C-alpha cells in the first residue's frame, strides 16, 4: 500500500489537495470515491489508482470520456511525479510540491519550471524547506493569462519523456520484453534505411519513402496499438 497526493489544478475542486491518500482508491463523480470530482463529464467511477511492485498505476475504468496522462489517451499507465491527469474538465497533478520540485527544479525547460512554480505558488529555491499544504492552493491566482498554453507545453514535454525500463520483471518477463523491443527496433531501422533525400544535398533534411514502406510503418503502429490493448486489458478480445 502506498500513500499518494493529487492536487486539483482545474475543475470545480480547483485548489484542493488530496494528500496521503492510501492506495488502492478510485476517482470519480460518486461520493464513494476517495477523490470526488463534481463534473458531469467524469464517470461515476472514472479511474483507479493502485500500487504494485513499488509502482503507482493508473487504470481507466472504461469511463465514458476516457482519461489522459500528459495529454495522451490512457487505459493504464505507471505514474511519475508531476504527471498531469485529465478527466472530464478536471486537471490533476500527481505528487506534492516537494516531490514535484525534486523532479523539475533542475529542469532547464521553461514550461516545466513554470508548472512547478504554479503548483508551489512561489519561486522556490532548490534547498527551500517544504511546507505541507493546508488543504487548498489557488492556482487560479498564480497562473498567467496563458495558463492553458503553459499546461499544454508542459504536458507535451512530460509525454515525450522516456518511461523507465521496468525493473520488477522476472528473468523470463525481461527476456520477452527484450524480444519485443528488439522487434520494434528492427522494424523502425528498416523504415529509416528506406528513406532518401528529397534531392541531393537538400539542406532541409526532408526525406521521402515509398508507399509500401509507409504502409509497413502503419502496420507496425497497428500492431503496437493491439499490444497496448492486450497488455492493459488482457480480457478484452483483440
CSV table of C-alpha atoms in Angstrom, one decimal:
chain,number,residue,atom,x,y,z
A,1,UNK,CA,0.0,0.0,0.0
A,2,UNK,CA,1.3,3.4,-1.0
A,3,UNK,CA,0.2,6.9,0.1
A,4,UNK,CA,-0.1,9.4,-2.8
A,5,UNK,CA,-1.1,13.0,-3.3
A,6,UNK,CA,-3.1,14.6,-6.1
A,7,UNK,CA,-3.6,18.4,-6.5
A,8,UNK,CA,-6.5,19.7,-8.5
A,9,UNK,CA,-5.4,22.4,-10.9
A,10,UNK,CA,-8.7,22.8,-12.9
A,11,UNK,CA,-12.3,22.0,-12.3
A,12,UNK,CA,-14.9,22.7,-9.6
A,13,UNK,CA,-12.5,21.4,-7.0
A,14,UNK,CA,-9.6,23.6,-8.2
A,15,UNK,CA,-7.2,24.3,-5.5
A,16,UNK,CA,-7.9,21.3,-3.3
A,17,UNK,CA,-5.1,19.0,-2.3
A,18,UNK,CA,-5.9,15.3,-1.6
A,19,UNK,CA,-2.8,14.4,0.4
A,20,UNK,CA,-1.5,11.0,1.5
A,21,UNK,CA,-4.4,9.0,0.1
A,22,UNK,CA,-3.9,5.3,0.6
A,23,UNK,CA,-4.0,3.0,-2.4
A,24,UNK,CA,-5.9,1.4,-3.9
A,25,UNK,CA,-8.6,4.1,-4.4
A,26,UNK,CA,-10.9,5.4,-7.2
A,27,UNK,CA,-11.5,8.9,-8.6
A,28,UNK,CA,-14.9,9.8,-10.0
A,29,UNK,CA,-18.2,11.6,-9.6
A,30,UNK,CA,-19.8,9.5,-6.8
A,31,UNK,CA,-19.3,10.1,-3.1
A,32,UNK,CA,-17.8,6.7,-2.6
A,33,UNK,CA,-14.6,7.7,-4.5
A,34,UNK,CA,-11.6,8.8,-2.4
A,35,UNK,CA,-11.4,11.8,-4.7
A,36,UNK,CA,-14.8,13.0,-5.8
A,37,UNK,CA,-15.0,15.4,-8.8
A,38,UNK,CA,-18.1,17.4,-9.5
A,39,UNK,CA,-18.2,17.2,-13.3
A,40,UNK,CA,-20.8,15.6,-15.5
A,41,UNK,CA,-18.1,14.6,-17.9
A,42,UNK,CA,-16.4,12.5,-15.2
A,43,UNK,CA,-17.8,9.0,-14.9
A,44,UNK,CA,-19.3,7.7,-11.6
A,45,UNK,CA,-16.1,5.7,-11.1
A,46,UNK,CA,-13.7,7.0,-13.6
A,47,UNK,CA,-10.3,5.6,-12.8
A,48,UNK,CA,-8.4,3.6,-10.2
A,49,UNK,CA,-5.1,4.3,-8.6
A,50,UNK,CA,-3.2,1.3,-7.1
A,51,UNK,CA,0.3,0.2,-6.1
A,52,UNK,CA,2.1,-2.8,-7.5
A,53,UNK,CA,5.7,-3.8,-7.1
A,54,UNK,CA,6.6,-0.3,-5.8
A,55,UNK,CA,4.9,1.5,-8.8
A,56,UNK,CA,1.8,3.6,-8.7
A,57,UNK,CA,-0.5,2.6,-11.6
A,58,UNK,CA,-3.5,4.5,-13.0
A,59,UNK,CA,-6.2,2.4,-14.7
A,60,UNK,CA,-9.1,3.9,-16.6
A,61,UNK,CA,-12.3,2.1,-15.5
A,62,UNK,CA,-13.9,2.1,-19.0
A,63,UNK,CA,-15.0,5.6,-18.5
A,64,UNK,CA,-17.3,7.3,-21.0
A,65,UNK,CA,-14.9,10.1,-21.9
A,66,UNK,CA,-11.6,8.4,-21.2
A,67,UNK,CA,-8.5,9.5,-19.2
A,68,UNK,CA,-5.4,11.3,-20.4
A,69,UNK,CA,-2.0,11.5,-18.9
A,70,UNK,CA,0.1,14.4,-20.1
A,71,UNK,CA,-2.3,14.8,-23.0
A,72,UNK,CA,-2.1,11.2,-24.2
A,73,UNK,CA,-5.2,8.9,-24.0
A,74,UNK,CA,-4.5,6.2,-21.4
A,75,UNK,CA,-6.1,3.0,-20.3
A,76,UNK,CA,-3.2,2.0,-18.0
A,77,UNK,CA,-0.2,4.0,-17.0
A,78,UNK,CA,2.7,3.9,-14.4
A,79,UNK,CA,2.5,7.4,-12.9
A,80,UNK,CA,5.6,9.6,-12.5
A,81,UNK,CA,5.7,12.5,-10.1
A,82,UNK,CA,4.4,15.6,-11.9
A,83,UNK,CA,2.2,13.8,-14.4
A,84,UNK,CA,-0.9,15.7,-15.5
A,85,UNK,CA,-4.1,13.7,-15.4
A,86,UNK,CA,-7.0,15.0,-17.4
A,87,UNK,CA,-10.5,13.6,-16.8
A,88,UNK,CA,-13.6,15.5,-18.0
A,89,UNK,CA,-12.9,19.2,-17.4
A,90,UNK,CA,-10.7,18.4,-14.5
A,91,UNK,CA,-6.9,18.6,-14.4
A,92,UNK,CA,-5.0,16.9,-11.6
A,93,UNK,CA,-1.2,16.7,-10.9
A,94,UNK,CA,0.3,13.7,-9.3
A,95,UNK,CA,2.6,14.4,-6.3
A,96,UNK,CA,3.0,17.0,-3.7
A,97,UNK,CA,5.1,20.2,-4.2
A,98,UNK,CA,8.2,18.7,-2.6
A,99,UNK,CA,8.1,15.6,-4.8
A,100,UNK,CA,7.5,17.6,-7.9
A,101,UNK,CA,10.1,20.1,-7.0
A,102,UNK,CA,12.7,17.4,-6.7
A,103,UNK,CA,12.0,16.3,-10.2
A,104,UNK,CA,11.6,19.6,-12.0
A,105,UNK,CA,13.6,22.3,-10.2
A,106,UNK,CA,16.7,21.2,-12.0
A,107,UNK,CA,14.9,21.2,-15.4
A,108,UNK,CA,16.0,23.8,-17.9
A,109,UNK,CA,12.6,23.6,-19.6
A,110,UNK,CA,10.7,26.8,-19.1
A,111,UNK,CA,7.2,25.1,-19.3
A,112,UNK,CA,8.2,22.5,-16.7
A,113,UNK,CA,9.8,25.1,-14.4
A,114,UNK,CA,6.7,27.3,-14.7
A,115,UNK,CA,4.5,24.4,-13.9
A,116,UNK,CA,6.5,23.8,-10.8
A,117,UNK,CA,6.2,27.4,-9.8
A,118,UNK,CA,2.4,27.4,-10.3
A,119,UNK,CA,2.0,24.2,-8.2
A,120,UNK,CA,4.2,25.6,-5.5
A,121,UNK,CA,2.6,29.0,-5.7
A,122,UNK,CA,6.0,30.5,-5.5
A,123,UNK,CA,9.5,30.5,-6.9
A,124,UNK,CA,11.2,28.1,-4.5
A,125,UNK,CA,14.9,27.6,-4.2
A,126,UNK,CA,16.2,24.0,-4.5
A,127,UNK,CA,17.1,23.9,-0.8
A,128,UNK,CA,13.9,25.6,0.5
A,129,UNK,CA,12.0,23.9,3.2
A,130,UNK,CA,8.8,22.1,2.2
A,131,UNK,CA,5.7,23.3,4.0
A,132,UNK,CA,2.8,20.8,3.9
A,133,UNK,CA,-0.2,22.5,2.2
A,134,UNK,CA,-3.1,23.5,4.3
A,135,UNK,CA,-5.6,21.6,2.2
A,136,UNK,CA,-6.1,24.2,-0.6
A,137,UNK,CA,-4.0,26.1,-3.0
A,138,UNK,CA,-5.1,28.6,-5.5
A,139,UNK,CA,-3.5,28.0,-8.9
A,140,UNK,CA,-6.1,30.4,-10.4
A,141,UNK,CA,-4.4,33.3,-8.7
A,142,UNK,CA,-0.9,32.2,-9.6
A,143,UNK,CA,-1.2,31.2,-13.2
A,144,UNK,CA,-0.6,33.7,-16.1
A,145,UNK,CA,-3.0,34.5,-18.9
A,146,UNK,CA,-1.5,31.7,-21.0
A,147,UNK,CA,-2.3,29.1,-18.3
A,148,UNK,CA,-3.7,26.6,-20.9
A,149,UNK,CA,-0.8,27.1,-23.3
A,150,UNK,CA,1.7,26.6,-20.4
A,151,UNK,CA,-0.1,23.4,-19.4
A,152,UNK,CA,-0.1,22.1,-23.0
A,153,UNK,CA,3.6,22.8,-23.3
A,154,UNK,CA,4.4,21.1,-20.0
A,155,UNK,CA,2.2,18.1,-20.9
A,156,UNK,CA,3.8,17.7,-24.2
A,157,UNK,CA,7.3,17.6,-22.6
A,158,UNK,CA,6.1,15.2,-20.0
A,159,UNK,CA,4.5,12.9,-22.6
A,160,UNK,CA,7.7,12.9,-24.6
A,161,UNK,CA,9.8,11.8,-21.6
A,162,UNK,CA,11.1,8.2,-22.0
A,163,UNK,CA,9.4,5.8,-19.4
A,164,UNK,CA,11.9,4.0,-17.2
A,165,UNK,CA,12.8,0.4,-18.1
A,166,UNK,CA,10.8,-2.0,-15.9
A,167,UNK,CA,12.9,-3.2,-13.0
A,168,UNK,CA,10.5,-5.6,-11.3
A,169,UNK,CA,10.2,-8.3,-14.0
A,170,UNK,CA,11.4,-11.8,-13.6
A,171,UNK,CA,14.0,-13.2,-16.0
A,172,UNK,CA,11.5,-14.7,-18.4
A,173,UNK,CA,9.5,-11.5,-18.5
A,174,UNK,CA,12.6,-9.4,-19.1
A,175,UNK,CA,13.6,-11.7,-22.0
A,176,UNK,CA,10.1,-11.4,-23.5
A,177,UNK,CA,10.3,-7.6,-23.2
A,178,UNK,CA,13.8,-7.5,-24.8
A,179,UNK,CA,12.5,-9.6,-27.7
A,180,UNK,CA,9.5,-7.3,-28.2
A,181,UNK,CA,11.6,-4.1,-28.1
A,182,UNK,CA,14.2,-5.6,-30.4
A,183,UNK,CA,11.4,-6.5,-32.9
A,184,UNK,CA,10.1,-2.9,-32.9
A,185,UNK,CA,13.6,-1.5,-33.1
A,186,UNK,CA,14.4,-3.6,-36.2
A,187,UNK,CA,11.2,-2.6,-37.9
A,188,UNK,CA,12.0,1.1,-37.4
A,189,UNK,CA,15.6,0.6,-38.6
A,190,UNK,CA,14.2,-1.0,-41.8
A,191,UNK,CA,12.0,2.1,-42.3
A,192,UNK,CA,14.8,4.5,-41.6
A,193,UNK,CA,17.0,2.8,-44.2
A,194,UNK,CA,14.2,3.1,-46.8
A,195,UNK,CA,14.2,7.0,-46.6
A,196,UNK,CA,16.0,9.0,-49.2
A,197,UNK,CA,16.8,12.7,-49.5
A,198,UNK,CA,14.2,14.8,-51.3
A,199,UNK,CA,17.0,16.0,-53.5
A,200,UNK,CA,20.8,15.8,-53.5
A,201,UNK,CA,22.4,17.8,-50.7
A,202,UNK,CA,19.0,19.0,-49.5
A,203,UNK,CA,19.7,21.3,-46.5
A,204,UNK,CA,16.1,21.0,-45.3
A,205,UNK,CA,16.7,17.4,-44.1
A,206,UNK,CA,13.5,16.2,-45.7
A,207,UNK,CA,13.2,12.5,-46.6
A,208,UNK,CA,10.9,10.5,-48.9
A,209,UNK,CA,9.9,6.9,-48.7
A,210,UNK,CA,7.8,4.5,-50.8
A,211,UNK,CA,4.1,3.9,-50.3
A,212,UNK,CA,4.9,0.3,-49.4
A,213,UNK,CA,7.3,1.3,-46.7
A,214,UNK,CA,4.8,3.8,-45.4
A,215,UNK,CA,2.1,1.1,-45.2
A,216,UNK,CA,4.6,-1.1,-43.4
A,217,UNK,CA,5.0,1.6,-40.7
A,218,UNK,CA,1.2,1.9,-40.4
A,219,UNK,CA,1.0,-1.8,-40.0
A,220,UNK,CA,3.6,-1.7,-37.2
A,221,UNK,CA,1.7,1.1,-35.5
A,222,UNK,CA,-1.5,-1.0,-35.6
A,223,UNK,CA,0.5,-4.0,-34.1
A,224,UNK,CA,1.7,-1.7,-31.3
A,225,UNK,CA,-1.9,-0.4,-30.7
A,226,UNK,CA,-3.1,-4.0,-30.3
A,227,UNK,CA,-0.3,-4.9,-28.0
A,228,UNK,CA,-1.1,-1.9,-25.7
A,229,UNK,CA,-4.7,-3.0,-25.7
A,230,UNK,CA,-3.8,-6.6,-24.8
A,231,UNK,CA,-1.3,-5.6,-22.1
A,232,UNK,CA,-3.6,-3.0,-20.4
A,233,UNK,CA,-6.7,-5.3,-20.6
A,234,UNK,CA,-6.0,-8.9,-21.5
A,235,UNK,CA,-9.6,-9.9,-21.0
A,236,UNK,CA,-10.8,-7.7,-23.9
A,237,UNK,CA,-10.9,-9.6,-27.3
A,238,UNK,CA,-8.4,-8.3,-29.7
